[in-house]
Short mmCIF file of C-alpha atoms and ligand atoms in Angstrom, two decimals:
data_model
loop_
_atom_site.label_atom_id
_atom_site.label_comp_id
_atom_site.label_asym_id
_atom_site.label_seq_id
_atom_site.Cartn_x
_atom_site.Cartn_y
_atom_site.Cartn_z
CA UNK G 1 -18.10 -6.56 -28.68
CA UNK G 2 -18.23 -3.11 -29.50
CA UNK G 3 -15.92 -1.55 -32.52
CA UNK G 4 -13.73 -0.03 -29.88
CA UNK G 5 -12.61 -3.50 -27.30
CA UNK G 6 -12.62 -5.63 -31.13
CA UNK G 7 -10.12 -3.40 -32.26
CA UNK G 8 -8.54 -3.48 -28.07
CA UNK G 9 -8.26 -7.07 -28.72
CA UNK G 10 -6.91 -7.34 -31.91
CA UNK G 11 -4.50 -4.53 -31.32
CA UNK G 12 -3.48 -6.97 -27.84
CA UNK G 13 -3.50 -10.50 -30.42
CA UNK G 14 -0.97 -8.36 -32.17
CA UNK G 15 1.25 -6.94 -29.64
CA UNK G 16 1.15 -10.73 -28.22
CA UNK G 17 2.27 -12.34 -31.48
CA UNK G 18 4.76 -9.51 -31.35
CA UNK G 19 6.36 -9.08 -27.86
CA UNK G 20 5.64 -12.77 -26.14
CA UNK G 21 3.93 -12.07 -22.64
CA UNK G 22 5.81 -13.21 -20.26
CA UNK G 23 5.27 -13.63 -16.67
CA UNK G 24 6.96 -10.59 -14.67
CA UNK G 25 8.45 -12.14 -11.98
CA UNK G 26 9.77 -15.94 -13.55
CA UNK G 27 9.33 -15.26 -16.91
CA UNK G 28 7.27 -18.45 -18.20
CA UNK G 29 5.52 -18.07 -21.77
CA UNK G 30 2.21 -16.65 -20.99
CA UNK G 31 -0.92 -16.84 -23.47
CA UNK G 32 -2.09 -13.29 -22.99
CA UNK G 33 -0.47 -10.09 -21.66
CA UNK G 34 -3.95 -9.37 -20.04
CA UNK G 35 -2.61 -10.87 -16.10
CA UNK G 36 1.63 -9.72 -15.70
CA UNK G 37 1.91 -13.17 -13.84
CA UNK G 38 1.57 -17.41 -14.71
CA UNK G 39 -0.90 -19.16 -11.83
CA UNK G 40 2.16 -20.36 -9.73
CA UNK G 41 3.51 -16.77 -9.41
CA UNK G 42 0.07 -15.58 -8.38
CA UNK G 43 -0.36 -18.18 -6.53
CA UNK G 44 2.71 -18.26 -4.71
CA UNK G 45 2.03 -14.74 -3.68
CA UNK G 46 1.67 -14.96 0.93
CA UNK G 47 -2.03 -13.42 1.07
CA UNK G 48 -2.51 -11.64 4.59
CA UNK G 49 -5.46 -14.01 5.67
CA UNK G 50 -7.65 -13.72 8.73
CA UNK G 51 -7.76 -12.86 11.01
CA UNK G 52 -5.71 -9.49 11.87
CA UNK G 53 -6.04 -7.06 14.55
CA UNK G 54 -8.63 -4.61 13.58
CA UNK G 55 -6.45 -1.83 13.60
CA UNK G 56 -3.11 -2.45 11.78
CA UNK G 57 -4.48 -5.39 9.67
CA UNK G 58 -1.17 -8.11 11.24
CA UNK G 59 -2.33 -11.84 10.59
CA UNK G 60 -2.42 -12.76 13.95
CA UNK G 61 -2.45 -16.73 13.77
CA UNK G 62 -4.44 -18.88 16.48
CA UNK G 63 -6.32 -16.24 17.51
CA UNK G 64 -9.18 -16.62 18.65
CA UNK G 65 -11.85 -14.50 16.70
CA UNK G 66 -11.42 -11.26 14.15
CA UNK G 67 -12.27 -9.14 16.22
CA UNK G 68 -8.35 -8.47 18.06
CA UNK G 69 -6.36 -6.18 18.78
CA UNK G 70 -2.22 -7.13 18.84
CA UNK G 71 0.04 -6.01 21.73
CA UNK G 72 1.66 -3.57 19.84
CA UNK G 73 -1.49 -1.90 19.28
CA UNK G 74 -2.65 -2.15 22.15
CA UNK G 75 0.31 -0.68 23.72
CA UNK G 76 1.17 1.96 21.34
CA UNK G 77 -2.35 2.81 19.40
CA UNK G 78 -1.45 3.99 15.96
CA UNK G 79 -2.86 6.91 14.72
CA UNK G 80 -4.27 5.96 11.48
CA UNK G 81 -8.12 4.44 12.54
CA UNK G 82 -6.75 0.40 10.36
CA UNK G 83 -4.88 -0.74 8.03
CA UNK G 84 -5.04 -3.48 4.76
CA UNK G 85 -2.81 -4.93 3.07
CA UNK G 86 -3.10 -8.06 0.57
CA UNK G 87 -0.38 -9.56 1.17
CA UNK G 88 2.25 -10.32 3.71
CA UNK G 89 5.92 -8.53 2.67
CA UNK G 90 7.57 -12.12 1.80
CA UNK G 91 8.86 -14.04 -0.61
CA UNK G 92 7.18 -13.49 -4.37
CA UNK G 93 5.57 -10.25 -3.08
CA UNK G 94 8.42 -8.73 -1.44
CA UNK G 95 10.15 -9.90 -5.52
CA UNK G 96 6.84 -8.44 -7.20
CA UNK G 97 6.91 -4.78 -5.07
CA UNK G 98 11.17 -4.50 -6.02
CA UNK G 99 9.83 -4.91 -9.48
CA UNK G 100 8.02 -2.60 -9.52
CA UNK G 101 9.79 0.03 -6.93
CA UNK G 102 13.48 -0.86 -8.53
CA UNK G 103 12.50 -2.03 -12.28
CA UNK G 104 9.77 0.52 -12.95
CA UNK G 105 7.30 -2.43 -13.51
CA UNK G 106 4.51 -0.81 -14.27
CA UNK G 107 1.89 -3.78 -15.22
CA UNK G 108 3.25 -5.19 -11.60
CA UNK G 109 2.17 -1.64 -9.72
CA UNK G 110 -1.22 -1.91 -11.59
CA UNK G 111 -1.83 -5.55 -10.32
CA UNK G 112 -0.60 -4.73 -7.33
CA UNK G 113 -2.73 -1.95 -6.73
CA UNK G 114 -6.15 -4.01 -8.10
CA UNK G 115 -5.03 -6.16 -5.62
CA UNK G 116 -4.19 -3.40 -2.83
CA UNK G 117 -8.47 -2.08 -3.46
CA UNK G 118 -9.81 -6.13 -3.89
CA UNK G 119 -8.15 -5.28 0.22
CA UNK G 120 -9.76 -2.42 0.31
CA UNK G 121 -12.95 -3.21 0.30
CA UNK G 122 -13.50 -6.26 2.20
CA UNK G 123 -11.84 -4.10 5.22
CA UNK G 124 -12.20 -0.86 5.37
CA UNK G 125 -15.96 1.18 5.68
CA UNK G 126 -15.85 2.74 2.29
CA UNK G 127 -18.45 5.11 2.60
CA UNK G 128 -16.27 7.19 5.10
CA UNK G 129 -13.34 7.86 2.56
CA UNK G 130 -13.61 10.75 0.44
CA UNK G 131 -9.79 10.62 -0.97
CA UNK G 132 -7.19 9.21 -1.43
CA UNK G 133 -3.42 10.75 -0.54
CA UNK G 134 -0.23 9.11 -1.25
CA UNK G 135 2.42 9.30 0.98
CA UNK G 136 4.89 11.38 -0.52
CA UNK G 137 8.61 11.04 -1.21
CA UNK G 138 11.15 13.38 -0.14
CA UNK G 139 11.49 15.53 -3.78
CA UNK G 140 15.16 14.71 -4.08
CA UNK G 141 14.49 11.23 -4.07
CA UNK G 142 11.43 12.23 -6.38
CA UNK G 143 14.02 13.46 -9.10
CA UNK G 144 16.34 10.77 -8.46
CA UNK G 145 13.74 7.61 -9.04
CA UNK G 146 11.44 6.65 -12.32
CA UNK G 147 8.44 6.29 -10.65
CA UNK G 148 6.95 7.76 -7.39
CA UNK G 149 5.58 4.00 -5.75
CA UNK G 150 3.29 5.78 -3.58
CA UNK G 151 1.78 8.30 -6.19
CA UNK G 152 1.58 5.26 -9.19
CA UNK G 153 -0.40 3.45 -6.56
CA UNK G 154 -2.64 5.94 -4.37
CA UNK G 155 -3.37 7.16 -9.12
CA UNK G 156 -4.43 3.84 -9.13
CA UNK G 157 -6.65 3.38 -6.10
CA UNK G 158 -8.54 6.39 -7.02
CA UNK G 159 -9.08 5.32 -10.10
CA UNK G 160 -10.92 1.84 -9.35
CA UNK G 161 -12.31 2.91 -5.49
CA UNK G 162 -13.78 6.76 -7.37
CA UNK G 163 -12.62 8.50 -4.98
CA UNK G 164 -10.58 12.19 -6.11
CA UNK G 165 -6.60 11.87 -5.58
CA UNK G 166 -5.26 14.58 -3.06
CA UNK G 167 -1.80 14.61 -2.10
CA UNK G 168 -2.56 16.73 0.72
CA UNK G 169 0.90 15.60 2.65
CA UNK G 170 4.43 16.56 2.08
CA UNK G 171 7.97 15.88 3.59
CA UNK G 172 9.14 18.80 5.56
CA UNK G 173 12.61 17.66 5.84
CA UNK G 174 14.97 15.09 4.67
CA UNK G 175 14.69 11.16 6.46
CA UNK G 176 17.18 8.51 6.41
CA UNK G 177 15.98 5.75 5.15
CA UNK G 178 14.17 3.55 7.58
CA UNK G 179 15.43 0.08 6.25
CA UNK G 180 18.49 0.30 8.84
CA UNK G 181 16.38 1.80 11.65
CA UNK G 182 14.81 -0.39 14.94
CA UNK G 183 11.53 0.31 15.72
CA UNK G 184 12.17 3.29 18.21
CA UNK G 185 14.94 4.46 16.13
CA UNK G 186 11.94 4.61 12.97
CA UNK G 187 8.90 6.61 14.67
CA UNK G 188 12.04 8.86 15.87
CA UNK G 189 13.05 9.25 12.57
CA UNK G 190 9.70 10.32 11.28
CA UNK G 191 8.40 12.17 14.11
CA UNK G 192 7.23 15.67 12.34
CA UNK G 193 8.65 14.58 9.39
CA UNK G 194 5.64 15.27 7.23
CA UNK G 195 3.10 18.27 6.96
CA UNK G 196 -0.44 17.76 5.66
CA UNK G 197 -2.69 21.18 4.07
CA UNK G 198 -6.28 21.07 5.23
CA UNK G 199 -8.82 20.79 2.32
CA UNK G 200 -12.09 22.60 3.45
CA UNK G 201 -13.48 20.80 0.21
CA UNK G 202 -12.87 17.42 2.43
CA UNK G 203 -15.78 16.07 3.76
CA UNK G 204 -15.26 12.89 5.15
CA UNK G 205 -11.64 10.07 5.93
CA UNK G 206 -8.92 9.52 3.58
CA UNK G 207 -7.38 6.36 2.24
CA UNK G 208 -4.08 7.24 2.83
CA UNK G 209 -0.85 5.00 0.13
CA UNK G 210 2.12 3.50 0.39
CA UNK G 211 4.03 0.40 -1.40
CA UNK G 212 5.11 -1.39 2.10
CA UNK G 213 4.02 -1.16 5.85
CA UNK G 214 6.92 -2.45 7.71
CA UNK G 215 7.18 -1.09 12.08
CA UNK G 216 3.65 1.16 10.64
CA UNK G 217 6.39 4.55 12.07
CA UNK G 218 5.38 6.28 8.18
CA UNK G 219 2.54 6.34 7.86
CA UNK G 220 1.48 6.59 10.92
CA UNK G 221 3.24 9.69 11.29
CA UNK G 222 1.61 10.60 7.86
CA UNK G 223 -1.85 10.18 9.93
CA UNK G 224 -0.97 12.02 13.38
CA UNK G 225 0.39 15.37 10.44
CA UNK G 226 -3.60 14.90 9.23
CA UNK G 227 -5.33 14.74 12.36
CA UNK G 228 -2.95 18.12 13.38
CA UNK G 229 -5.36 19.90 10.26
CA UNK G 230 -8.17 18.10 11.33
CA UNK G 231 -8.36 15.57 8.76
CA UNK G 232 -9.81 12.45 10.13
CA UNK G 233 -10.64 8.43 10.50
CA UNK G 234 -6.85 8.19 8.48
CA UNK G 235 -7.77 4.05 6.40
CA UNK G 236 -3.70 3.08 5.57
CA UNK G 237 -3.55 0.45 2.74
CA UNK G 238 -0.13 -0.72 1.62
CA UNK G 239 0.51 -3.87 -0.63
CA UNK G 240 2.08 -5.67 1.78
CA UNK G 241 3.29 -5.36 5.20
CA UNK G 242 6.07 -6.97 7.15
CA UNK G 243 4.56 -10.17 9.77
CA UNK G 244 5.80 -9.76 12.85
CA UNK G 245 7.05 -12.37 15.46
CA UNK G 246 3.64 -12.04 17.16
CA UNK G 247 2.17 -15.66 18.72
CA UNK G 248 -1.18 -16.88 18.31
CA UNK G 249 -3.58 -15.87 21.04
CA UNK G 250 -0.52 -13.22 22.88
CA UNK G 251 -2.14 -10.72 24.63
CA UNK G 252 -4.79 -10.22 22.76
CA UNK G 253 -7.84 -8.43 23.32
CA UNK G 254 -11.35 -7.11 21.78
CA UNK G 255 -11.79 -3.99 21.78
ZN1 ZN J 1 6.05 -16.57 -12.80
ZN1 ZN J 2 -1.73 -4.31 15.36
#
């Protein structure tokens, strides 16, 4: 072990003695502070399995293989090329994201980002991704919050994937919160709400980062803004996405 590593390990042991580590979700005692969650909470995280829609990354239980596009993406092809997320936005994953976003639990954010990096490495063509771009909050919201979740996650993703962090997007108008709107209301609410600056130094695609993908309206509007200034392909990674009620095999087709 190097001197730096042994000092860090000693520091961690001392910190663990002074502040006994506990699971950030259920509070159970942990033997070390390296992982933020206990084994039970980690196992309870609802992971998105295979097969999934090739465009939006939605899990499609019962589909006949992994090369399918869901009905929603067939009806309204998204402006992004492909999206992925490690978790379904439910149960323990929803709790973890809330604790990160609204209680400022940075260690949960770092853990979510590590899971997002693994999902991106498995699902996305990383050689086409030249920069990591956060979905921007409106500046008023940014001032009101202690933490800007997409910026935090995008910085962590940029480090994990060894790509530059480039905030190319901004909100050009205020939008109501998406949570109270139905799917068509969500699309109208964010249509034209984002502007992108072009980057002459950027030759290739980008990875757009947000915390949760619900209907996909926000990341879609962001991807469109990036395309409008000639940036493509656009890939998306979020910590979680909302499961839909799409039934197995319903309206699926091979791409
Ligand atoms: Zn726990
Ligand atoms: Zn889809």
